[in-house]
Amino acid sequence: MSVTSPDSVFIARSEGISAEGVRDQYADGRAAKVWEIFIGDKNSRTDNYKKFLINLLKSKNCKRILDVACGTGVDSIMLLEEGFEVVSVDASDKMLKYALKERWNRRKEPAFDRWVIEEANWLTLYNDINEFIGKGFDAVICLGNSFAHLMDSSPEQREHKKAIRNFEKCLRPGGMLLIDHRNYDNILETGSTPAKSLYYNTSHTADIKTSVLFYCGKPAMVTMDYVIEANNLTSEFRLSYYPHELKRFSEILKEIFGSKAKHQLFGDFKSLNDIKNPAFYIHLIEKNLN
Ligand SMILES: C[S@@+](CC[C@H](N)C(=O)[O-])C[C@H]1O[C@@H](n2cnc3c(N)ncnc32)[C@H](O)[C@@H]1O
C-alpha cells in the first residue's frame, strides 16, 4: 500500500461527512453540542478581545465583515451587536445550526434579520459566496484556531495557499484579513496545550490531551482530546489540527498578499512586547490598494 498523507496512517479525528469537499470534523455533532460550554459565557469570551477587535475594525473604516469560520456564531454575533454588517460561513452544518437558531430567535432585530449565513468551504469559498462579495469585504476574519483544521499533506502547502488566496479574493483593495492559530511552536516544544485561553475560558474544561504525529520526520498533525465536565456529565471530543509554525505561516501570508503587504502580529490580542509566550498568534495582513 502506498502511503500518501498523515491521514492515511492515523485516523485522528471524526471521519466527517463530506458535502463540500472537505472532511467536517464536527459532523458527528459531539463538539458542536458542547462547543458553547467549552467557550464559556459568550460575552465573557468576547470581552477578552472585543475592544481590540472593534477598535481595530473601526480604525480601518471596516463596515462589511466576512466571518469565514463562524462555527456557532460567537464572533459574528458580537459584530452584529456592535453594528457591523456580517456574512458568516462555515463548512459544518452541525455548527451552523446554532448560528441559524440565534438568527431566528433574534429576527426582530434588523441586524439579525439581515444576517447572511451560508454553508461554504474555504477551498471553494470565492465561488461558493460569489453573490455576496460585491466590491469585496472590508475585513475577513478567521478566528478561534479554525484555519488549523485544514490539513495539507503537500510539502508546499498547496491547500493552505488556495484557502488564503480565496480569503484575499473576497477582500476589497485595502481590506484586511485577521487570522489566528494556536502557538504551535510552543505546543511542539512542550507537547501540551493550555486548556484555558482567551477564547476558551470556561470552568468546565477538565483537560486537553495533546498528541503530535510526525510524518516523514516533520510534525504533521496535532490531535487534541478534549474533556468537558458540566452538570455532572463528561463530554469528550477529538479534533485535529495542522501545526502552523509562526515563521512559515507568516511567509505564506506574504506570498499570497505580496511582499509589500502590511503584516502585523499579535499574541493573545496584545502587542508581542507585552506577552512572552501567548496561547494564540493573531495575524493582521492588509490587501494592497492596487
Ligand atoms: C474551532 S471552530 C471555531 C468556530 C468559531 N470561530 C469560534 O471561535 O467559536 C472551527 C470552525 O471552522 C470550520 N471549518 C473547518 N474547516 C473548514 C473549511 N475548510 N471551510 C469552512 N469552515 C471550516 C469548522 O466547521 C468549525 O466550525
Short mmCIF file of C-alpha atoms and ligand atoms in Angstrom, two decimals:
data_model
loop_
_atom_site.label_atom_id
_atom_site.label_comp_id
_atom_site.label_asym_id
_atom_site.label_seq_id
_atom_site.Cartn_x
_atom_site.Cartn_y
_atom_site.Cartn_z
CA MET A 1 0.00 0.00 0.00
CA SER A 2 1.38 3.40 -0.82
CA VAL A 3 1.22 5.95 1.99
CA THR A 4 0.45 9.43 0.71
CA SER A 5 -0.54 11.52 3.73
CA PRO A 6 -0.63 11.51 7.53
CA ASP A 7 -4.38 10.85 7.28
CA SER A 8 -3.73 7.53 5.64
CA VAL A 9 -1.64 6.24 8.53
CA PHE A 10 -3.54 7.52 11.54
CA ILE A 11 -7.24 8.27 11.93
CA ALA A 12 -7.09 11.22 14.27
CA ARG A 13 -10.50 12.81 14.05
CA SER A 14 -14.13 12.38 13.21
CA GLU A 15 -14.28 10.98 9.69
CA GLY A 16 -16.81 13.65 8.78
CA ILE A 17 -19.37 13.57 6.06
CA SER A 18 -18.04 15.43 3.10
CA ALA A 19 -20.72 17.54 1.48
CA GLU A 20 -18.44 20.28 0.20
CA GLY A 21 -15.17 18.52 -0.47
CA VAL A 22 -13.56 18.75 2.97
CA ARG A 23 -13.98 16.50 5.94
CA ASP A 24 -16.22 18.09 8.52
CA GLN A 25 -14.63 17.22 11.85
CA TYR A 26 -17.76 18.46 13.56
CA ALA A 27 -20.07 16.15 11.57
CA ASP A 28 -20.81 13.77 14.42
CA GLY A 29 -22.23 16.74 16.35
CA ARG A 30 -20.28 15.96 19.54
CA ALA A 31 -18.12 19.06 19.55
CA ALA A 32 -20.96 21.26 18.27
CA LYS A 33 -23.20 20.17 21.13
CA VAL A 34 -20.78 21.21 23.85
CA TRP A 35 -19.00 24.00 21.94
CA GLU A 36 -20.76 26.82 23.74
CA ILE A 37 -19.99 25.19 27.10
CA PHE A 38 -16.36 24.88 26.02
CA ILE A 39 -16.24 28.55 25.02
CA GLY A 40 -17.87 29.59 28.29
CA ASP A 41 -20.21 32.51 28.61
CA LYS A 42 -20.29 34.17 25.15
CA ASN A 43 -19.95 37.68 26.50
CA SER A 44 -17.09 36.89 28.83
CA ARG A 45 -15.29 35.17 25.97
CA THR A 46 -15.62 38.05 23.55
CA ASP A 47 -14.91 40.60 26.30
CA ASN A 48 -11.34 39.31 26.16
CA TYR A 49 -10.76 40.77 22.70
CA LYS A 50 -13.91 42.71 21.78
CA LYS A 51 -12.39 46.12 22.44
CA PHE A 52 -9.27 45.27 20.48
CA LEU A 53 -11.23 43.91 17.51
CA ILE A 54 -13.88 46.63 17.38
CA ASN A 55 -11.29 49.42 17.71
CA LEU A 56 -9.18 47.83 15.01
CA LEU A 57 -12.10 47.39 12.58
CA LYS A 58 -13.34 50.92 13.21
CA SER A 59 -9.88 52.43 12.86
CA LYS A 60 -9.65 50.85 9.39
CA ASN A 61 -13.14 52.01 8.49
CA CYS A 62 -14.48 48.44 8.15
CA LYS A 63 -18.22 48.00 7.85
CA ARG A 64 -18.80 44.73 5.97
CA ILE A 65 -17.20 41.71 7.57
CA LEU A 66 -16.91 38.14 6.33
CA ASP A 67 -16.52 35.57 9.14
CA VAL A 68 -15.19 32.51 7.31
CA ALA A 69 -15.28 30.16 10.31
CA CYS A 70 -18.31 31.33 12.20
CA GLY A 71 -19.00 27.98 13.88
CA THR A 72 -21.89 28.54 16.30
CA GLY A 73 -21.66 32.28 15.56
CA VAL A 74 -19.96 33.68 18.63
CA ASP A 75 -17.80 36.34 16.91
CA SER A 76 -20.38 37.16 14.21
CA ILE A 77 -22.99 37.83 16.90
CA MET A 78 -20.65 40.17 18.74
CA LEU A 79 -20.00 42.09 15.49
CA LEU A 80 -23.71 42.32 14.64
CA GLU A 81 -24.39 43.67 18.12
CA GLU A 82 -21.71 46.30 17.51
CA GLY A 83 -23.38 47.48 14.29
CA PHE A 84 -21.32 45.73 11.61
CA GLU A 85 -22.84 44.07 8.56
CA VAL A 86 -21.84 40.42 8.69
CA VAL A 87 -21.77 37.48 6.28
CA SER A 88 -20.96 34.25 8.13
CA VAL A 89 -19.90 30.98 6.61
CA ASP A 90 -18.74 27.61 7.84
CA ALA A 91 -18.37 24.14 6.34
CA SER A 92 -20.19 22.40 9.16
CA ASP A 93 -23.98 22.36 9.18
CA LYS A 94 -23.82 20.92 12.71
CA MET A 95 -22.07 24.11 13.88
CA LEU A 96 -24.13 26.44 11.66
CA LYS A 97 -27.36 25.17 13.11
CA TYR A 98 -26.64 27.05 16.36
CA ALA A 99 -25.96 30.28 14.46
CA LEU A 100 -29.14 29.81 12.42
CA LYS A 101 -31.12 29.29 15.61
CA GLU A 102 -29.79 32.55 17.07
CA ARG A 103 -30.65 34.43 13.89
CA TRP A 104 -34.20 33.06 14.07
CA ASN A 105 -34.59 33.90 17.75
CA ARG A 106 -33.44 37.48 17.18
CA ARG A 107 -35.05 38.02 13.76
CA LYS A 108 -36.99 41.06 15.01
CA GLU A 109 -33.69 42.94 15.40
CA PRO A 110 -32.89 44.43 11.95
CA ALA A 111 -29.20 43.48 12.12
CA PHE A 112 -30.08 39.83 12.74
CA ASP A 113 -32.78 39.88 10.09
CA ARG A 114 -30.13 40.98 7.55
CA TRP A 115 -27.50 38.48 8.80
CA VAL A 116 -26.38 36.21 5.94
CA ILE A 117 -25.36 32.68 6.98
CA GLU A 118 -24.14 30.22 4.34
CA GLU A 119 -22.51 26.82 4.21
CA ALA A 120 -19.18 27.20 2.39
CA ASN A 121 -15.75 25.70 2.24
CA TRP A 122 -12.55 27.76 2.14
CA LEU A 123 -11.20 25.81 -0.83
CA THR A 124 -14.12 26.94 -3.00
CA LEU A 125 -15.10 30.00 -0.99
CA TYR A 126 -14.89 32.61 -3.73
CA ASN A 127 -17.33 30.66 -5.90
CA ASP A 128 -19.49 29.48 -3.00
CA ILE A 129 -20.36 33.02 -1.88
CA ASN A 130 -19.80 34.97 -5.08
CA GLU A 131 -23.23 36.60 -4.95
CA PHE A 132 -22.42 38.24 -1.58
CA ILE A 133 -18.94 39.58 -2.36
CA GLY A 134 -19.86 42.69 -4.34
CA LYS A 135 -16.87 45.07 -4.34
CA GLY A 136 -15.22 42.98 -1.65
CA PHE A 137 -15.42 42.82 2.13
CA ASP A 138 -13.65 45.36 4.33
CA ALA A 139 -12.39 42.54 6.54
CA VAL A 140 -12.25 38.76 6.58
CA ILE A 141 -11.90 37.11 9.99
CA CYS A 142 -10.87 33.52 10.65
CA LEU A 143 -10.57 33.15 14.42
CA GLY A 144 -10.57 30.52 17.17
CA ASN A 145 -7.79 28.29 15.79
CA SER A 146 -10.09 27.43 12.89
CA PHE A 147 -7.67 27.60 9.99
CA ALA A 148 -5.52 24.86 11.52
CA HIS A 149 -8.36 22.42 10.83
CA LEU A 150 -7.39 22.42 7.18
CA MET A 151 -4.90 19.61 6.70
CA ASP A 152 -2.37 19.71 3.91
CA SER A 153 -0.02 16.92 3.02
CA SER A 154 1.72 18.67 0.14
CA PRO A 155 5.17 19.96 1.14
CA GLU A 156 4.46 23.34 -0.46
CA GLN A 157 1.11 23.61 1.43
CA ARG A 158 -0.98 23.93 -1.72
CA GLU A 159 -4.36 23.69 0.03
CA HIS A 160 -3.45 26.28 2.66
CA LYS A 161 -2.39 28.70 -0.04
CA LYS A 162 -5.57 28.04 -2.02
CA ALA A 163 -7.73 28.83 1.01
CA ILE A 164 -5.81 32.02 1.87
CA ARG A 165 -5.95 33.09 -1.78
CA ASN A 166 -9.73 32.75 -1.57
CA PHE A 167 -9.81 34.90 1.57
CA GLU A 168 -7.72 37.52 -0.22
CA LYS A 169 -10.02 37.48 -3.26
CA CYS A 170 -13.03 38.18 -1.05
CA LEU A 171 -11.44 41.42 0.23
CA ARG A 172 -11.73 44.85 -1.34
CA PRO A 173 -8.41 46.55 -2.16
CA GLY A 174 -7.07 47.82 1.18
CA GLY A 175 -9.23 45.32 3.10
CA MET A 176 -7.70 43.18 5.85
CA LEU A 177 -7.51 39.56 6.90
CA LEU A 178 -7.40 38.72 10.60
CA ILE A 179 -6.43 35.11 11.09
CA ASP A 180 -5.11 33.20 14.08
CA HIS A 181 -3.59 29.91 15.15
CA ARG A 182 -2.54 28.43 18.42
CA ASN A 183 1.09 28.80 19.42
CA TYR A 184 2.12 25.52 17.77
CA ASP A 185 5.80 26.34 18.15
CA ASN A 186 5.26 26.03 21.88
CA ILE A 187 2.93 23.00 21.60
CA LEU A 188 5.55 21.15 19.54
CA GLU A 189 8.25 22.10 22.02
CA THR A 190 6.33 21.13 25.17
CA GLY A 191 3.86 18.50 23.87
CA SER A 192 0.99 20.16 25.73
CA THR A 193 -1.83 22.64 25.09
CA PRO A 194 -3.12 25.15 27.64
CA ALA A 195 -6.73 24.16 28.46
CA LYS A 196 -7.73 27.74 29.19
CA SER A 197 -7.02 30.71 26.97
CA LEU A 198 -8.65 33.92 25.89
CA TYR A 199 -11.06 32.01 23.65
CA TYR A 200 -11.87 29.11 25.93
CA ASN A 201 -12.25 30.39 29.44
CA THR A 202 -14.94 28.06 30.69
CA SER A 203 -14.50 26.48 34.08
CA HIS A 204 -15.81 23.22 32.58
CA THR A 205 -12.77 22.22 30.54
CA ALA A 206 -11.13 19.46 32.51
CA ASP A 207 -8.31 18.60 30.18
CA ILE A 208 -6.88 18.74 26.65
CA LYS A 209 -4.69 15.73 25.93
CA THR A 210 -2.28 16.50 23.14
CA SER A 211 -0.64 14.13 20.65
CA VAL A 212 1.75 15.07 17.88
CA LEU A 213 2.01 12.92 14.77
CA PHE A 214 5.31 13.10 12.91
CA TYR A 215 5.23 12.18 9.24
CA CYS A 216 8.40 11.83 7.21
CA GLY A 217 10.34 13.39 10.08
CA LYS A 218 8.17 16.50 10.35
CA PRO A 219 5.33 17.35 12.74
CA ALA A 220 2.26 16.86 10.54
CA MET A 221 -0.76 16.78 12.82
CA VAL A 222 -1.62 17.76 16.38
CA THR A 223 -4.57 15.93 17.90
CA MET A 224 -6.38 17.33 20.93
CA ASP A 225 -8.68 15.18 23.04
CA TYR A 226 -10.97 17.50 24.97
CA VAL A 227 -12.67 16.51 28.20
CA ILE A 228 -15.52 18.83 29.22
CA GLU A 229 -17.29 18.34 32.54
CA ALA A 230 -20.63 20.07 33.08
CA ASN A 231 -23.81 19.29 35.01
CA ASN A 232 -22.37 16.01 36.28
CA LEU A 233 -21.81 14.87 32.69
CA THR A 234 -18.50 14.31 30.97
CA SER A 235 -18.26 15.00 27.23
CA GLU A 236 -15.30 14.08 25.13
CA PHE A 237 -14.43 15.04 21.60
CA ARG A 238 -11.36 14.87 19.43
CA LEU A 239 -10.16 17.48 16.95
CA SER A 240 -7.03 17.53 14.84
CA TYR A 241 -5.01 20.42 13.58
CA TYR A 242 -2.21 21.28 11.23
CA PRO A 243 0.64 22.64 13.38
CA HIS A 244 1.27 26.04 11.80
CA GLU A 245 4.65 27.32 12.85
CA LEU A 246 4.82 31.09 13.14
CA LYS A 247 7.61 31.78 10.68
CA ARG A 248 6.22 29.56 7.93
CA PHE A 249 2.67 30.84 8.35
CA SER A 250 3.87 34.43 8.08
CA GLU A 251 5.78 33.55 4.91
CA ILE A 252 2.66 32.03 3.32
CA LEU A 253 0.61 35.13 4.09
CA LYS A 254 3.28 37.30 2.48
CA GLU A 255 3.41 35.03 -0.54
CA ILE A 256 -0.33 35.41 -1.14
CA PHE A 257 -0.75 39.09 -0.21
CA GLY A 258 2.58 40.18 -1.70
CA SER A 259 5.87 41.03 -0.05
CA LYS A 260 4.86 44.69 0.39
CA ALA A 261 1.62 43.91 2.22
CA LYS A 262 1.42 45.35 5.73
CA HIS A 263 1.63 42.48 8.21
CA GLN A 264 1.22 42.85 11.97
CA LEU A 265 1.40 40.15 14.58
CA PHE A 266 -0.25 39.98 17.99
CA GLY A 267 -0.08 37.49 20.87
CA ASP A 268 -3.41 36.86 22.58
CA PHE A 269 -4.56 40.18 21.05
CA LYS A 270 -1.72 42.07 22.74
CA SER A 271 1.44 43.55 21.35
CA LEU A 272 4.20 40.93 21.26
CA ASN A 273 6.24 43.25 23.50
CA ASP A 274 3.66 42.75 26.26
CA ILE A 275 3.33 38.97 26.14
CA LYS A 276 6.10 36.38 26.21
CA ASN A 277 4.51 33.07 25.36
CA PRO A 278 0.99 33.61 24.02
CA ALA A 279 -1.51 30.76 23.59
CA PHE A 280 -2.56 32.26 20.24
CA TYR A 281 -0.91 34.24 17.49
CA ILE A 282 -3.15 36.63 15.56
CA HIS A 283 -2.02 37.87 12.14
CA LEU A 284 -3.32 41.03 10.53
CA ILE A 285 -2.47 41.42 6.86
CA GLU A 286 -3.74 44.07 4.50
CA LYS A 287 -4.52 43.68 0.82
CA ASN A 288 -2.64 46.10 -1.39
CA LEU A 289 -4.61 49.04 -2.70
CA ASN A 290 -4.00 48.25 -6.35
C1 LIG B 1 -12.62 25.74 16.21
S1 LIG B 1 -14.17 26.07 15.41
C2 LIG B 1 -14.24 27.81 15.74
C3 LIG B 1 -15.52 28.45 15.43
C4 LIG B 1 -15.60 29.93 15.87
N1 LIG B 1 -14.75 30.79 15.07
C5 LIG B 1 -15.26 30.04 17.33
O1 LIG B 1 -14.17 30.52 17.64
O2 LIG B 1 -16.06 29.59 18.16
C6 LIG B 1 -13.61 25.93 13.74
C7 LIG B 1 -14.66 26.06 12.67
O3 LIG B 1 -14.00 26.04 11.39
C8 LIG B 1 -14.84 25.34 10.49
N2 LIG B 1 -14.04 24.84 9.36
C9 LIG B 1 -13.03 23.94 9.39
N3 LIG B 1 -12.56 23.72 8.15
C10 LIG B 1 -13.30 24.49 7.30
C11 LIG B 1 -13.28 24.70 5.89
N4 LIG B 1 -12.41 24.07 5.10
N5 LIG B 1 -14.17 25.58 5.37
C12 LIG B 1 -15.05 26.25 6.17
N6 LIG B 1 -15.11 26.08 7.51
C13 LIG B 1 -14.25 25.21 8.08
C14 LIG B 1 -15.41 24.22 11.33
O4 LIG B 1 -16.56 23.65 10.74
C15 LIG B 1 -15.65 24.90 12.67
O5 LIG B 1 -16.96 25.38 12.82
#
